[in-house]
Every structure is written in C-alpha cells, then in structure tokens.
Short mmCIF file of C-alpha atoms in Angstrom, two decimals:
data_model
loop_
_atom_site.label_atom_id
_atom_site.label_comp_id
_atom_site.label_asym_id
_atom_site.label_seq_id
_atom_site.Cartn_x
_atom_site.Cartn_y
_atom_site.Cartn_z
CA MET A 1 -0.05 0.27 -0.17
CA SER A 2 1.52 3.62 -1.83
CA ASP A 3 1.81 6.42 1.77
CA ASN A 4 1.18 9.39 -0.92
CA LYS A 5 -1.18 11.95 1.87
CA ARG A 6 0.02 15.00 2.51
CA TYR A 7 0.70 15.27 7.03
CA TYR A 8 -0.65 19.00 8.13
CA TYR A 9 -1.36 17.98 11.79
CA LEU A 10 -0.35 16.19 14.54
CA LYS A 11 -1.43 13.63 16.88
CA LEU A 12 0.09 13.34 19.84
CA LYS A 13 -0.56 11.00 22.84
CA GLU A 14 -2.07 11.89 26.07
CA ASN A 15 1.34 11.81 28.00
CA PHE A 16 3.64 13.76 24.97
CA PHE A 17 4.04 15.93 27.92
CA ASP A 18 5.38 12.74 30.44
CA SER A 19 8.08 12.24 28.55
CA ASP A 20 11.23 12.24 29.02
CA GLU A 21 12.55 14.77 27.36
CA MET A 22 9.31 17.49 27.96
CA ILE A 23 10.36 16.70 31.74
CA VAL A 24 13.53 18.02 31.39
CA LEU A 25 12.81 20.79 28.61
CA GLU A 26 10.05 21.86 30.83
CA SER A 27 12.15 22.10 34.42
CA MET A 28 14.47 24.43 32.77
CA PRO A 29 14.66 28.38 33.34
CA ASP A 30 11.58 29.53 30.12
CA GLY A 31 11.70 25.90 29.50
CA TYR A 32 7.89 27.09 29.18
CA LYS A 33 8.84 29.05 26.78
CA TYR A 34 10.69 26.12 25.54
CA SER A 35 8.30 23.52 24.97
CA ASN A 36 5.79 26.42 23.11
CA ILE A 37 8.35 26.71 20.72
CA LEU A 38 8.47 22.71 19.93
CA LEU A 39 5.22 22.86 19.27
CA LYS A 40 5.46 25.82 16.66
CA LEU A 41 8.33 23.79 14.75
CA TYR A 42 7.15 20.63 14.89
CA LEU A 43 3.98 22.48 13.38
CA ARG A 44 5.61 24.66 10.87
CA SER A 45 7.33 21.99 9.71
CA LEU A 46 4.68 19.53 8.72
CA LYS A 47 4.47 20.80 5.62
CA TYR A 48 7.51 19.57 4.06
CA GLU A 49 7.04 16.88 6.90
CA GLY A 50 8.92 17.32 9.02
CA ARG A 51 12.24 19.47 7.45
CA LEU A 52 11.91 22.69 8.35
CA MET A 53 13.04 25.99 6.11
CA PHE A 54 11.59 28.95 5.05
CA ASN A 55 9.92 28.33 1.70
CA ASN A 56 11.91 24.74 0.66
CA ARG A 57 15.40 26.67 -0.80
CA ILE A 58 16.10 29.73 2.47
CA PRO A 59 17.00 28.00 5.67
CA PHE A 60 15.21 29.62 8.69
CA ASN A 61 17.32 32.29 10.66
CA SER A 62 17.03 33.16 14.22
CA GLN A 63 15.67 36.42 14.04
CA MET A 64 12.63 34.78 10.92
CA LEU A 65 11.94 31.99 13.51
CA ALA A 66 11.13 34.79 16.16
CA GLN A 67 9.31 36.65 13.82
CA VAL A 68 7.30 33.16 13.37
CA THR A 69 7.35 31.83 16.67
CA ARG A 70 6.44 35.63 18.00
CA HIS A 71 9.33 35.04 20.69
CA SER A 72 12.69 36.46 21.48
CA VAL A 73 15.06 36.01 19.11
CA GLY A 74 17.25 35.48 22.89
CA ASP A 75 14.75 32.79 23.52
CA ILE A 76 15.12 31.05 19.83
CA GLU A 77 18.06 31.20 20.38
CA LYS A 78 18.60 29.20 24.00
CA ALA A 79 15.85 27.21 22.56
CA VAL A 80 17.92 26.04 19.48
CA GLN A 81 20.69 25.03 21.97
CA VAL A 82 18.38 23.43 23.65
CA PHE A 83 16.76 21.39 21.52
CA LYS A 84 20.00 20.26 20.04
CA ASP A 85 21.61 19.18 23.12
CA LEU A 86 18.31 16.62 23.60
CA SER A 87 18.13 15.46 20.18
CA LEU A 88 14.82 17.11 20.20
CA ILE A 89 16.16 18.23 16.61
CA GLU A 90 19.22 18.52 14.14
CA VAL A 91 20.23 21.92 12.65
CA LEU A 92 22.95 20.62 8.76
CA ASP A 93 25.13 22.06 6.95
CA ASN A 94 23.35 23.53 4.27
CA GLY A 95 20.78 25.29 7.97
CA ALA A 96 17.97 22.77 7.15
CA ILE A 97 16.77 21.71 10.32
CA TYR A 98 15.28 18.58 11.01
CA MET A 99 12.47 18.12 13.63
CA LEU A 100 13.68 14.19 14.67
CA ASP A 101 10.52 13.27 16.40
CA ILE A 102 8.04 14.05 13.31
CA GLN A 103 7.36 10.87 12.73
CA ASN A 104 6.14 9.71 15.86
CA PHE A 105 2.87 12.50 15.41
CA ILE A 106 1.74 11.74 12.07
CA GLY A 107 -0.42 8.70 12.97
CA LYS A 108 -0.56 5.85 12.54
CA SER A 109 -0.97 2.87 9.55
CA SER A 110 0.52 0.54 8.36
CA THR A 111 3.09 2.28 6.29
CA GLU A 112 4.43 3.64 10.13
CA GLY A 113 8.07 1.79 9.92
CA ASP A 114 8.71 2.15 6.03
CA ARG A 115 8.02 6.47 6.45
CA LYS A 116 10.28 6.75 9.65
CA ARG A 117 13.65 5.03 8.06
CA LYS A 118 13.06 7.07 5.12
CA TYR A 119 12.69 9.77 6.80
CA ARG A 120 15.98 8.84 9.12
CA GLN A 121 17.68 7.93 6.01
CA LYS A 122 16.47 11.79 4.22
CA ILE A 123 17.80 13.26 6.37
CA GLU A 124 21.66 11.72 6.87
CA GLN A 125 21.66 11.47 3.16
CA GLU A 126 20.82 15.79 2.67
CA LYS A 127 24.25 16.19 5.24
CA HIS A 128 25.92 14.70 3.10
CA GLY A 129 24.55 16.36 -0.31
CA GLU A 130 23.08 13.22 -1.93
CA ILE A 131 20.19 14.95 -2.13
CA GLU A 132 19.06 18.83 -2.20
CA GLY A 133 15.98 20.53 -1.61
CA GLY A 134 14.73 18.00 0.86
CA GLN A 135 14.27 16.11 -2.56
CA THR A 136 16.06 12.60 -2.97
CA SER A 137 17.71 11.75 -6.22
CA GLY A 138 17.36 7.77 -5.61
CA GLN A 139 15.65 5.04 -4.30
CA MET A 140 16.53 4.71 0.01
CA THR A 141 17.64 1.69 0.96
CA ASP A 142 17.69 0.60 4.24
CA LYS A 143 21.99 0.91 5.79
CA TYR A 144 21.76 -2.04 8.46
CA PRO A 145 18.95 -5.19 6.64
CA PRO A 146 17.05 -7.09 9.36
CA GLU A 147 19.97 -10.47 8.99
CA LEU A 148 22.39 -9.60 11.11
CA GLU A 149 20.64 -7.44 14.13
CA LEU A 150 21.06 -11.58 15.95
CA GLU A 151 24.42 -12.04 15.05
CA LYS A 152 26.17 -8.23 15.82
CA GLU A 153 23.97 -8.80 19.51
CA GLN A 154 25.08 -11.77 20.30
CA GLU A 155 28.21 -10.29 19.55
CA LEU A 156 28.39 -7.77 22.00
CA GLU A 157 26.93 -9.85 24.40
CA ARG A 158 29.98 -11.19 24.49
CA GLU A 159 31.77 -7.88 24.53
CA LEU A 160 30.11 -7.58 28.04
CA GLU A 161 31.68 -10.54 29.66
CA GLN A 162 34.90 -8.33 28.73
CA GLU A 163 33.65 -5.54 30.22
CA GLN A 164 37.44 -4.97 31.30
CA GLU A 165 39.34 -4.45 27.77
CA LEU A 166 36.38 -2.74 26.75
CA ASP A 167 37.13 1.46 26.30
CA PHE A 168 35.67 4.18 24.00
CA GLY A 169 36.40 3.47 20.67
CA GLN A 170 34.68 0.16 20.69
CA ILE A 171 32.18 2.05 22.52
CA VAL A 172 31.71 4.57 19.50
CA VAL A 173 32.58 1.28 17.01
CA TYR A 174 29.25 0.25 17.98
CA TYR A 175 26.69 2.68 18.27
CA GLU A 176 28.00 2.73 14.89
CA ARG A 177 27.52 -0.66 13.76
CA PHE A 178 24.44 -0.79 15.34
CA PHE A 179 22.63 3.02 14.19
CA GLY A 180 25.92 4.02 11.56
CA GLU A 181 27.67 6.85 11.63
CA VAL A 182 28.28 8.64 14.48
CA SER A 183 28.27 11.80 13.61
CA LYS A 184 30.85 14.36 16.16
CA GLU A 185 28.22 15.67 18.07
CA ASN A 186 27.03 11.69 18.48
CA ARG A 187 29.93 11.58 20.01
CA LYS A 188 30.53 13.94 22.11
CA ARG A 189 26.78 13.01 23.60
CA LEU A 190 28.18 8.70 24.05
CA LYS A 191 31.69 10.90 25.53
CA GLN A 192 29.35 12.09 28.24
CA LEU A 193 27.48 9.08 28.57
CA ALA A 194 30.19 6.76 29.44
CA ASN A 195 31.64 9.15 31.42
CA ARG A 196 28.37 9.27 33.88
CA ASN A 197 27.46 5.24 33.05
CA THR A 198 29.70 2.13 33.41
CA ILE A 199 30.43 0.63 30.04
CA SER A 200 28.60 -2.39 31.15
CA LEU A 201 25.24 0.06 31.49
CA LEU A 202 26.06 1.76 28.49
CA PHE A 203 25.85 -1.71 26.52
CA GLU A 204 22.90 -2.67 27.68
CA ALA A 205 21.08 0.45 26.89
CA MET A 206 22.56 -0.10 23.47
CA ARG A 207 21.56 -2.68 23.20
CA ILE A 208 17.87 -2.15 23.59
CA ALA A 209 18.18 0.20 21.35
CA ASN A 210 19.00 -1.94 19.41
CA LYS A 211 16.57 -4.11 19.75
CA ARG A 212 13.60 -2.19 19.68
CA GLU A 213 11.74 -0.63 16.40
CA ASN A 214 11.06 2.43 15.28
CA VAL A 215 13.97 4.51 17.40
CA GLU A 216 14.76 7.49 15.16
CA VAL A 217 17.56 9.11 17.61
CA PRO A 218 19.20 6.10 18.83
CA ILE A 219 21.58 8.57 21.40
CA ALA A 220 18.14 9.60 22.62
CA TYR A 221 16.54 6.81 23.16
CA ILE A 222 20.24 5.36 25.30
CA TRP A 223 20.69 8.73 26.81
CA GLN A 224 16.91 8.20 27.76
CA ILE A 225 17.06 4.26 29.62
CA LEU A 226 20.38 5.38 31.52
CA MET A 227 17.66 8.11 32.90
CA LYS A 228 15.74 6.16 33.81
CA TRP A 229 17.60 3.28 35.31
CA GLN A 230 20.15 6.30 37.28
CA ASN A 231 16.53 7.70 38.69
CA LYS A 232 15.89 4.31 39.66
CA GLY A 233 18.91 4.38 41.69
CA ILE A 234 20.37 1.39 39.35
CA LYS A 235 24.17 0.71 39.09
CA THR A 236 24.55 -2.62 38.25
CA LEU A 237 23.95 -4.98 34.45
CA GLN A 238 21.92 -7.26 36.60
CA GLU A 239 19.74 -4.87 37.74
CA ALA A 240 19.44 -3.92 34.09
CA LYS A 241 18.09 -6.61 32.58
CA GLU A 242 15.85 -7.61 35.87
CA GLU A 243 14.26 -4.02 35.37
CA GLN A 244 14.05 -4.70 31.22
CA GLU A 245 12.83 -8.41 31.72
CA GLU A 246 9.84 -6.42 34.24
CA PHE A 247 9.60 -4.17 31.40
CA ASN A 248 9.16 -7.08 28.66
CA GLU A 249 6.64 -8.38 31.45
CA ASP A 250 4.37 -5.70 32.14
CA PHE A 251 3.55 -5.31 28.54
CA SER A 252 3.63 -9.14 27.20
#
C-alpha cells in the first residue's frame, strides 16, 4: 500500500508532556517558552514532512524564527541549543532543521515504520549532499538489514562479558554497527554517557535501543534508558537486566 497522503497535522499522545525530554525541557528556566516554541516548530515543519525551511530553499535564521513563533530572538537561540542538546532537532550545514521526533506524531498506518526509516535516511542523505532541497535523487535502502541484528547482538553480549577490556573507541564502533555513522555531536554525547555510566550499563542501553523498532534517534533513546535507570537507583548490569525483564513482562 502506498503512503502518498500529505500530512498537515500532529497527532500527540496524551502522555506527550510526560516524556523524559519534555519533563527536562519544562523544568528548565523559561522551559514553558521552549515547549511552546518546540510545538510551533513541529507544526511549521509539517509542510515539508519534518524539514524546517522557509520556502524549501532558504533556511530559517533566528530572526525569522522569532517572527513566526512570536518569541524573542534570544529565546529562540537558547531554545534551539536546548533542542539540539536533547536530540529533538538536527541542524544541517545548509541550515535545514529536522524535527527528529516528527514521525512519531503523524498518525498511524501500516507504512509507519517505512516512513520513519525513510525520514532518517533522508536526513543522512542531505547531510552527505546526496539530495538537494529535501528531494531525494534515488531510492533509499536500509543500511543495516534485519538478518544482521542477531549476529550483532551476540557479538555485543560476548564483549559485555569482558567489560574490563572495553574502551570508548569500542563503544563508538558498536554504536556505528548498530545505528550507522556517528556524528561529531553524537560522539560527544556518547563520551558524556560513558563518563557518567559504567561501560556495561551503556552497552546494555545500546542493546535495548538496537532491539527496539523504529527508534529514530538512538542516542536520545539510549540517554532516556540510562536516565530511567539512574532515577531508579540501578547501578549494575544485573539490576538493569532484571528491570528490563519486568518491563517486558508488563507489556507482553
């Protein structure tokens, strides 16, 4: 079944403001302003299916965003930085802003998973100059086919058993195996997560994110998992696995 419908509305779940990102966002000074700005950017990006540009060629600058959202330039600049830090947006070198979670809010259909994968691939293609103006020049394909998932997970488990031999370079290698090329910004975030958590917990969060279908921004999902464990006082790999088993049982 083709999915040619143009989407111009957001379909938010009732727990949208209960997500870790929104809780962190609104707990900041001026957080409710940022929340309002974020929703306005989501809505304005719908015309180009999540790609925020003034007219599909000219990127928005801070002054233009301030005008269309009716917030100050200072608030816009702070909000954009916060959104980047929380992996809610990605700003490309050409000025295009991608709202990274937008595909979660475009309703449900049998082609939802394909639409999400194509959206993420579209961002990567534009970053590498393979498309212009948000239009793809060729067919997009999955970088990591499903038949490799089991092999990658088994290899990760073997590495986890030898935690003392792992280092940050291997974390990056496994991130790329699971989720594709790691950007400079995501490398920084991985480093921060590695400094704040044990290697085994970080790898376990990566393993869970890898198994979860339709994760558009893996680094953000990994961060959410680790934050959840931290809030629950989970400090060991065994505790994390037990918590995940309980979670799976609750939703099985």
